[in-house]
Amino acid sequence: MEQIKKNIDEIKNKLKEDTILVAVTKYRSIPEIKAVYEAGILDMGENRVQEFREKEEQLPKDIRWHIIGHLQKNKVKYVVGKVFLIHSVDSLGLAKAIDSQSKKLDLVTDILIQVNVSGEDAKQGIDPDQLEGLLSDLSKLSNIRIKGLMTMAPNTKNIPLLKDIFHQTKALYDRMKSNEESYPNVTMEYLSMGMTNDFTIAVECGANMVRIGSGVFKEEEA
């Protein structure tokens, strides 16, 4: 578990001071996650709702949970009121389900809109051209708050391609931020992009939130 602390220190040395590190805890054990928590990381990201539910019950209550994987509408009731941020909203239907559950609980849920800048069919997220239309629709929902954007880059070592995708996403974020007064429930605060293999490039391109799994939990290299 000491290795986890070393890994986190190494990652934090490559981040800007205000960048939030979300430790991706998919398939990780409770002792491993506790080691991350004890190293001072409070932001934990889960891909699957079932895993989130099992872990959330057993771990400290001041952990800020992030749902970073595809969220089905029928699972919304299990996360609203228990998570800090939902990164993966990519449709009006999902946003309405989150808004409706939030209304029942008399709270406001913070979300990010997932954009598919790379254009890969395998990736979730809306087309960048649809972003303003979706924001306009979401502005009518009073129990969600749009806090920024999330994107997933392709798994590639092509650095110019990665930079292009991250720069495009940052440009979208900046455009939405400059126009946020047009929407009553938009406060652009988080640009979530970058994972273990590309987070340094993402931060260089303007990310202020990164999602790192294997980089946090990797074993010591022989």
XYZ file of C-alpha atoms in Angstrom:
222
model
C 0.000 0.000 0.000
C 3.033 2.254 0.396
C 3.437 1.992 -3.387
C 0.037 3.625 -3.873
C 1.209 6.664 -1.900
C 4.374 6.827 -4.067
C 2.301 6.569 -7.245
C 0.013 9.391 -6.108
C 2.961 11.615 -5.212
C 4.469 11.005 -8.666
C 1.185 11.882 -10.387
C 0.620 15.001 -8.273
C 4.096 16.238 -9.180
C 2.946 16.293 -12.820
C -0.315 18.125 -12.120
C -0.976 21.820 -11.755
C -1.864 22.889 -8.241
C -5.575 23.302 -8.917
C -6.007 20.038 -10.881
C -8.294 17.491 -9.225
C -7.092 13.885 -9.285
C -9.978 11.422 -9.470
C -8.703 7.942 -8.560
C -10.551 5.381 -10.694
C -11.455 2.526 -8.346
C -13.013 0.072 -10.822
C -12.259 -3.536 -9.744
C -10.158 -2.274 -6.794
C -10.468 -3.702 -3.293
C -11.602 -1.808 -0.207
C -8.060 -1.891 1.339
C -6.600 -0.456 -1.894
C -9.154 2.358 -1.943
C -8.548 3.066 1.744
C -4.837 3.441 0.954
C -5.724 6.088 -1.668
C -7.937 7.867 0.862
C -5.188 7.763 3.483
C -2.819 9.299 0.924
C -5.105 12.345 0.919
C -7.231 11.691 -2.180
C -10.955 12.210 -1.566
C -12.159 12.031 -5.180
C -12.943 8.474 -6.341
C -14.389 7.522 -9.728
C -16.539 4.471 -10.451
C -17.648 3.139 -13.828
C -20.327 0.757 -12.607
C -23.232 1.680 -10.344
C -23.287 -1.722 -8.625
C -19.633 -1.403 -7.619
C -20.212 2.154 -6.445
C -23.095 1.042 -4.212
C -21.089 -1.760 -2.620
C -18.032 0.407 -1.984
C -19.827 3.562 -0.883
C -21.382 1.675 2.041
C -18.012 0.462 3.328
C -15.848 3.547 2.911
C -15.521 6.925 4.671
C -18.442 9.266 4.120
C -16.306 12.272 3.157
C -15.183 10.577 -0.089
C -16.421 12.533 -3.114
C -17.740 9.905 -5.526
C -17.738 10.480 -9.283
C -19.719 8.381 -11.763
C -17.478 8.287 -14.829
C -18.931 5.377 -16.824
C -22.064 5.169 -18.954
C -25.094 5.649 -16.701
C -28.388 3.964 -17.538
C -31.574 5.836 -16.725
C -32.865 2.985 -14.543
C -29.754 3.248 -12.324
C -30.040 6.998 -11.701
C -32.011 6.464 -8.463
C -29.018 4.669 -6.935
C -26.564 7.538 -7.398
C -28.473 10.828 -7.071
C -27.882 12.281 -3.628
C -24.822 10.100 -3.061
C -22.337 11.322 -5.643
C -20.364 14.533 -6.002
C -20.408 14.620 -9.812
C -21.779 12.603 -12.746
C -19.312 12.913 -15.650
C -21.139 10.956 -18.325
C -24.365 12.770 -19.219
C -24.788 12.568 -22.985
C -28.518 12.800 -23.644
C -31.569 14.840 -22.704
C -33.309 11.654 -21.531
C -30.583 10.844 -18.995
C -30.459 14.461 -17.803
C -34.248 14.446 -17.315
C -34.022 11.245 -15.267
C -31.336 12.801 -13.030
C -33.382 16.003 -12.714
C -36.544 14.088 -11.813
C -34.840 12.000 -9.110
C -33.118 15.122 -7.768
C -36.486 16.883 -7.545
C -37.913 13.963 -5.537
C -35.055 14.314 -3.057
C -35.231 18.127 -3.064
C -31.635 18.616 -4.184
C -29.578 19.732 -7.154
C -27.187 17.272 -8.839
C -23.967 18.438 -10.474
C -23.216 16.921 -13.882
C -20.728 17.133 -16.731
C -21.714 16.734 -20.361
C -19.704 14.041 -22.110
C -18.610 15.081 -25.588
C -17.240 12.683 -28.192
C -14.646 14.926 -29.820
C -12.667 12.022 -31.307
C -15.700 10.835 -33.299
C -15.047 7.175 -32.395
C -18.184 5.033 -32.655
C -17.129 3.041 -29.599
C -17.062 6.145 -27.373
C -20.090 7.511 -25.536
C -20.806 11.222 -25.694
C -22.585 13.756 -27.836
C -21.265 15.220 -31.052
C -19.708 18.646 -30.355
C -22.143 20.198 -32.872
C -25.036 19.124 -30.639
C -23.652 20.692 -27.471
C -25.338 24.082 -27.638
C -28.710 22.537 -28.505
C -28.441 20.136 -25.575
C -27.450 22.959 -23.214
C -30.497 24.894 -24.329
C -32.742 21.909 -23.523
C -31.005 21.285 -20.192
C -31.433 24.917 -19.169
C -35.117 24.142 -18.546
C -34.230 21.594 -15.834
C -33.971 23.218 -12.408
C -32.603 20.280 -10.378
C -29.378 19.718 -12.274
C -26.378 22.016 -12.571
C -24.010 21.707 -15.544
C -20.492 22.121 -14.184
C -18.383 21.419 -17.253
C -17.390 18.904 -19.899
C -15.842 15.448 -19.994
C -14.203 13.669 -22.905
C -12.413 10.375 -23.494
C -9.541 10.352 -25.952
C -8.666 7.286 -28.048
C -6.156 4.811 -26.677
C -3.247 5.929 -28.837
C 0.357 7.073 -28.621
C -0.286 9.613 -31.384
C 0.515 12.771 -29.384
C -0.539 15.296 -32.086
C -3.938 13.555 -32.317
C -4.374 13.605 -28.518
C -3.406 17.280 -28.371
C -5.887 18.081 -31.116
C -8.744 16.316 -29.277
C -7.908 17.938 -25.940
C -7.474 21.390 -27.494
C -10.831 21.046 -29.277
C -12.517 20.079 -26.005
C -10.908 23.008 -24.171
C -12.131 25.348 -26.919
C -15.678 24.015 -26.469
C -15.377 24.477 -22.707
C -14.124 28.058 -23.109
C -16.941 28.873 -25.514
C -19.555 27.514 -23.120
C -17.935 29.340 -20.196
C -17.990 32.669 -22.018
C -21.680 32.111 -22.768
C -22.765 30.549 -19.458
C -24.871 33.549 -18.432
C -27.294 32.552 -21.208
C -28.179 29.421 -19.256
C -29.557 29.576 -15.690
C -28.062 26.257 -14.563
C -24.612 26.341 -16.193
C -21.491 27.122 -14.165
C -18.503 25.857 -16.117
C -15.948 24.751 -13.531
C -14.560 21.335 -14.470
C -12.867 20.099 -17.636
C -12.493 16.354 -17.077
C -10.067 14.809 -19.548
C -6.949 12.694 -19.347
C -6.312 9.194 -18.003
C -3.213 7.232 -16.984
C -1.533 7.236 -20.404
C -2.370 10.768 -21.537
C -3.108 12.921 -18.470
C 0.054 15.031 -18.771
C -0.972 16.026 -22.305
C -4.532 16.732 -21.137
C -3.306 19.001 -18.319
C -1.021 20.821 -20.759
C -4.117 21.414 -22.928
C -6.219 22.786 -20.065
C -7.761 19.886 -18.114
C -8.383 20.671 -14.444
C -9.695 17.213 -13.563
C -8.029 13.902 -14.528
C -9.282 10.321 -14.075
C -6.466 7.894 -13.262
C -6.775 4.211 -12.402
C -3.797 2.000 -13.231
C -1.368 4.878 -12.640
C -2.557 5.102 -9.026
C -2.656 1.371 -8.313
C 0.325 0.055 -10.323
C 2.825 -2.233 -8.628
C 6.410 -1.165 -8.114
C 8.412 -1.731 -11.284
C 11.199 -4.288 -10.907
